[in-house]
């Protein structure tokens, strides 16, 4: 076997092993679970210049009967974010000036954590649209359950075919790298992933671990936090929450390319060797088969890998609110 063929076969085996974890996926989060009596959940939303999106997020969080309070930490916005959030019913906390060494989002979340009163804190991004029942479902996964930190994978809202197509292609690279959401067994700490748009943990336990201070300088803050806590023995759950959480992340395909293109490499949480290995696996299993097909000389392995990629279209459709052509 030629070295290139052997490398591609090895990469294909890696991807197949990761995708096979889907057979042991935990069930999706569902509405209708009762919140334990007396349990309070504080929703914390960090926001900087989010006047166009913060209102729907706050109103959606307040509509969840499991959420006791909605805190918006206004990170020195200049577009009226605080006023919009207050009108929507949030408790608005003016963010203090950013200290040296901190990234804005972590600093806002830390301030929200310090001011929250609930037994649990649920962090949400301004582009998140939680549905009633999300908080109780996450608490059920954490209260006496298998997880200390729980994250929900959402259903995405895309405004155009181009945006959705590019978004789905990038989402597929995450599946190839880390497998499906909700694996039955927690990966090793350096392979743990979560969705920073939605995280839940016990307030006192998270505060006791330093809150967001241990990852104060990371741009890939959600992955950095989850991996830091996993290394300290925390049980991290990344569950399918598409029935209880929508996210409208981007306004255009160009924004998808700019924002996801910056975050997908995870340069500040993965070693250069890990990044190179992930890139090699993606190149050998997705780019090379397409290139050979375009040249009219695909191998049997190329065709098998292309068929595997096509088979992902069905599961990917469920990740979008309005699946368009090609999904």
Coordinates of N, CA and C in Angstrom, one line a residue, residues 165-277:
X165 N -25.5 26.5 3.8 CA -24.6 25.6 3.2 C -23.2 25.7 3.8
X166 N -22.7 26.9 3.9 CA -21.4 27.1 4.5 C -21.4 26.7 6.0
X167 N -22.4 27.1 6.7 CA -22.5 26.7 8.1 C -22.5 25.2 8.3
X168 N -23.3 24.5 7.5 CA -23.4 23.0 7.6 C -22.0 22.4 7.2
X169 N -21.3 22.9 6.3 CA -20.0 22.4 5.9 C -19.0 22.5 7.1
X170 N -19.1 23.6 7.7 CA -18.2 23.9 8.9 C -18.6 23.0 10.1
X171 N -19.9 22.9 10.2 CA -20.4 22.0 11.3 C -20.0 20.6 11.1
X172 N -20.0 20.1 9.9 CA -19.6 18.8 9.6 C -18.1 18.5 10.0
X173 N -17.3 19.6 9.9 CA -15.9 19.4 10.3 C -15.7 19.1 11.8
X174 N -16.6 19.7 12.6 CA -16.6 19.5 14.0 C -17.0 18.0 14.3
X175 N -18.0 17.5 13.6 CA -18.4 16.1 13.8 C -17.3 15.2 13.4
X176 N -16.6 15.5 12.3 CA -15.4 14.6 11.9 C -14.3 14.7 13.0
X177 N -14.2 15.8 13.6 CA -13.1 16.0 14.6 C -13.4 15.4 16.0
X178 N -14.7 15.5 16.4 CA -15.0 15.2 17.8 C -16.2 14.2 17.9
X179 N -16.8 13.8 16.8 CA -17.9 12.9 16.9 C -19.2 13.7 17.2
X180 N -20.3 12.9 17.2 CA -21.7 13.5 17.4 C -21.8 14.1 18.9
X181 N -22.8 14.9 19.0 CA -23.2 15.4 20.3 C -23.7 14.3 21.2
X182 N -23.4 14.4 22.5 CA -23.9 13.5 23.5 C -23.3 12.1 23.5
X183 N -22.0 12.0 23.5 CA -21.4 10.7 23.6 C -21.7 10.0 24.9
X184 N -21.7 8.7 24.9 CA -22.1 8.0 26.1 C -21.0 8.1 27.1
X185 N -19.7 8.3 26.6 CA -18.6 8.3 27.6 C -17.8 9.6 27.3
X186 N -17.4 10.2 28.4 CA -16.7 11.5 28.3 C -15.3 11.3 27.7
X187 N -15.0 12.1 26.7 CA -13.7 12.1 26.0 C -12.6 12.4 27.0
X188 N -11.4 12.2 26.6 CA -10.3 12.7 27.4 C -10.3 14.3 27.5
X189 N -9.8 14.9 28.6 CA -10.0 16.3 28.8 C -9.6 17.2 27.6
X190 N -8.5 16.8 26.9 CA -8.1 17.6 25.8 C -8.9 17.5 24.5
X191 N -10.0 16.6 24.6 CA -10.9 16.4 23.4 C -12.3 16.8 23.8
X192 N -12.5 17.3 25.0 CA -13.9 17.7 25.4 C -14.3 19.0 24.7
X193 N -15.5 19.0 24.2 CA -16.1 20.2 23.6 C -17.5 20.5 24.1
X194 N -17.8 21.7 24.1 CA -19.2 22.2 24.6 C -19.6 23.3 23.7
X195 N -20.8 23.8 23.9 CA -21.3 24.9 23.2 C -21.5 26.1 24.1
X196 N -20.6 27.1 24.0 CA -20.6 28.2 24.9 C -21.8 29.1 24.9
X197 N -22.7 28.9 23.9 CA -23.9 29.6 23.9 C -24.9 29.2 24.9
X198 N -24.7 28.1 25.6 CA -25.6 27.5 26.6 C -24.8 26.6 27.5
X199 N -24.6 27.0 28.8 CA -23.9 26.2 29.8 C -24.7 26.3 31.1
X200 N -24.7 25.2 31.8 CA -25.3 25.3 33.2 C -24.5 24.5 34.2
X201 N -24.3 25.1 35.4 CA -23.6 24.5 36.5 C -24.1 25.0 37.8
X202 N -23.8 24.3 38.9 CA -24.2 24.9 40.2 C -23.3 26.1 40.4
X203 N -24.0 27.1 40.9 CA -23.3 28.4 41.1 C -22.2 28.3 42.1
X204 N -22.4 27.7 43.2 CA -21.4 27.7 44.3 C -20.2 26.8 43.8
X205 N -20.5 25.7 43.1 CA -19.4 24.8 42.7 C -18.6 25.5 41.6
X206 N -19.2 26.2 40.7 CA -18.5 26.9 39.7 C -17.6 28.0 40.3
X207 N -18.2 28.8 41.2 CA -17.5 29.9 41.9 C -16.3 29.3 42.6
X208 N -16.5 28.1 43.3 CA -15.5 27.5 44.0 C -14.3 27.1 43.2
X209 N -14.6 26.8 41.9 CA -13.5 26.5 41.0 C -12.9 27.7 40.3
X210 N -13.3 28.9 40.8 CA -12.7 30.1 40.2 C -13.5 30.8 39.2
X211 N -14.7 30.2 39.0 CA -15.6 30.8 38.0 C -14.9 30.8 36.6
X212 N -14.9 32.0 36.0 CA -14.3 32.1 34.6 C -12.9 32.6 34.7
X213 N -12.4 32.9 35.8 CA -11.0 33.4 36.0 C -10.0 32.5 35.4
X214 N -10.1 31.2 35.6 CA -9.0 30.3 35.1 C -8.8 30.4 33.5
X215 N -9.9 30.9 32.8 CA -9.8 30.9 31.4 C -10.0 32.4 30.9
X216 N -9.6 33.3 31.8 CA -9.8 34.7 31.6 C -9.3 35.3 30.2
X217 N -8.2 34.7 29.8 CA -7.6 35.3 28.6 C -7.8 34.5 27.3
X218 N -8.7 33.5 27.3 CA -8.9 32.6 26.2 C -10.0 33.2 25.3
X219 N -9.8 33.2 23.9 CA -10.8 33.6 23.0 C -11.8 32.4 22.8
X220 N -11.3 31.2 22.8 CA -12.1 30.0 22.7 C -12.5 29.6 24.1
X221 N -13.3 30.5 24.7 CA -13.5 30.5 26.2 C -14.3 29.2 26.6
X222 N -15.3 28.8 25.8 CA -16.1 27.7 26.2 C -15.4 26.4 26.3
X223 N -14.6 26.1 25.2 CA -13.8 24.9 25.2 C -12.7 25.0 26.3
X224 N -12.1 26.1 26.5 CA -11.1 26.3 27.5 C -11.6 26.0 28.9
X225 N -12.8 26.5 29.2 CA -13.4 26.3 30.5 C -13.7 24.8 30.7
X226 N -14.4 24.2 29.7 CA -14.8 22.8 29.8 C -13.5 21.9 30.0
X227 N -12.5 22.1 29.3 CA -11.3 21.3 29.4 C -10.6 21.5 30.7
X228 N -10.5 22.7 31.1 CA -9.9 23.0 32.4 C -10.6 22.3 33.5
X229 N -12.0 22.4 33.5 CA -12.8 21.7 34.5 C -12.7 20.2 34.4
X230 N -12.6 19.7 33.2 CA -12.5 18.2 33.0 C -11.2 17.7 33.5
X231 N -10.1 18.5 33.4 CA -8.8 18.1 33.9 C -8.8 18.0 35.4
X232 N -9.8 18.8 36.0 CA -9.9 18.8 37.5 C -10.9 17.8 38.0
X233 N -11.4 17.0 37.1 CA -12.3 15.9 37.5 C -13.8 16.2 37.3
X234 N -14.1 17.3 36.7 CA -15.5 17.6 36.5 C -16.1 16.7 35.4
X235 N -17.3 16.3 35.5 CA -18.0 15.5 34.5 C -18.7 16.5 33.5
X236 N -18.4 16.5 32.3 CA -18.9 17.5 31.3 C -19.9 16.8 30.4
X237 N -21.1 17.4 30.3 CA -22.1 16.8 29.4 C -22.4 17.8 28.2
X238 N -22.3 17.3 27.0 CA -22.7 18.1 25.8 C -23.8 17.3 25.2
X239 N -25.0 17.8 25.4 CA -26.2 17.1 25.0 C -27.0 17.7 23.8
X240 N -27.8 17.0 23.2 CA -28.6 17.4 22.1 C -29.8 18.2 22.6
X241 N -29.7 19.6 22.4 CA -30.8 20.4 22.9 C -31.5 21.1 21.8
X242 N -31.5 20.5 20.6 CA -32.1 21.3 19.4 C -33.6 21.5 19.6
X243 N -34.3 20.6 20.4 CA -35.7 20.8 20.6 C -36.0 21.9 21.6
X244 N -35.0 22.4 22.3 CA -35.2 23.4 23.4 C -34.4 24.7 23.2
X245 N -33.6 24.7 22.1 CA -32.7 25.9 22.0 C -32.5 26.2 20.5
X246 N -32.8 27.4 20.1 CA -32.5 27.9 18.8 C -31.4 29.0 18.9
X247 N -30.6 29.1 17.9 CA -29.6 30.1 17.8 C -29.5 30.7 16.5
X248 N -29.5 32.0 16.4 CA -29.4 32.7 15.2 C -28.1 33.5 15.2
X249 N -27.0 32.8 14.8 CA -25.7 33.3 15.0 C -25.2 34.4 14.1
X250 N -25.5 34.2 12.8 CA -24.9 35.1 11.8 C -25.9 35.7 10.9
X251 N -25.5 36.8 10.3 CA -26.4 37.5 9.4 C -26.1 37.3 7.9
X252 N -25.0 36.6 7.6 CA -24.7 36.3 6.2 C -23.7 35.2 6.1
X253 N -23.4 34.7 4.9 CA -22.4 33.7 4.7 C -21.0 34.3 5.0
X254 N -20.8 35.5 4.7 CA -19.5 36.2 4.9 C -19.2 36.2 6.4
X255 N -20.3 36.4 7.2 CA -20.0 36.5 8.7 C -19.8 35.1 9.2
X256 N -20.4 34.0 8.6 CA -20.2 32.7 9.0 C -18.7 32.4 8.7
X257 N -18.2 32.7 7.6 CA -16.8 32.5 7.2 C -15.8 33.2 8.1
X258 N -16.2 34.4 8.4 CA -15.3 35.2 9.3 C -15.2 34.7 10.7
X259 N -16.4 34.5 11.3 CA -16.5 34.1 12.7 C -16.1 32.7 13.0
X260 N -16.7 31.7 12.2 CA -16.4 30.3 12.4 C -14.9 30.0 11.9
X261 N -14.5 30.7 10.9 CA -13.2 30.5 10.4 C -12.1 30.9 11.4
X262 N -12.5 31.8 12.3 CA -11.6 32.2 13.4 C -11.6 31.3 14.6
X263 N -12.8 30.7 14.8 CA -12.9 29.9 16.1 C -12.7 28.4 15.9
X264 N -13.0 27.9 14.7 CA -12.9 26.5 14.4 C -11.5 25.9 14.7
X265 N -10.4 26.6 14.3 CA -9.1 25.9 14.6 C -8.8 25.8 16.1
X266 N -9.5 26.5 17.0 CA -9.3 26.4 18.4 C -7.8 26.6 18.8
X267 N -7.2 27.6 18.2 CA -5.8 27.8 18.3 C -5.3 28.0 19.7
X268 N -6.1 28.5 20.6 CA -5.7 28.8 22.0 C -6.0 27.7 23.0
X269 N -6.6 26.6 22.5 CA -6.9 25.5 23.4 C -6.3 24.2 22.9
X270 N -5.8 24.2 21.7 CA -5.3 22.9 21.2 C -3.8 23.1 20.8
X271 N -3.0 22.1 21.0 CA -1.6 22.2 20.7 C -1.4 22.3 19.2
X272 N -0.3 22.8 18.7 CA 0.0 22.7 17.3 C -0.1 21.3 16.7
X273 N 0.4 20.3 17.4 CA 0.3 19.0 17.0 C -1.1 18.5 16.8
X274 N -2.0 18.8 17.8 CA -3.4 18.4 17.7 C -4.1 19.1 16.5
X275 N -3.8 20.4 16.3 CA -4.4 21.1 15.2 C -3.9 20.5 13.9
X276 N -2.6 20.2 13.8 CA -2.1 19.6 12.5 C -2.8 18.2 12.3
X277 N -3.0 17.4 13.3 CA -3.6 16.1 13.2 C -5.0 16.2 12.7

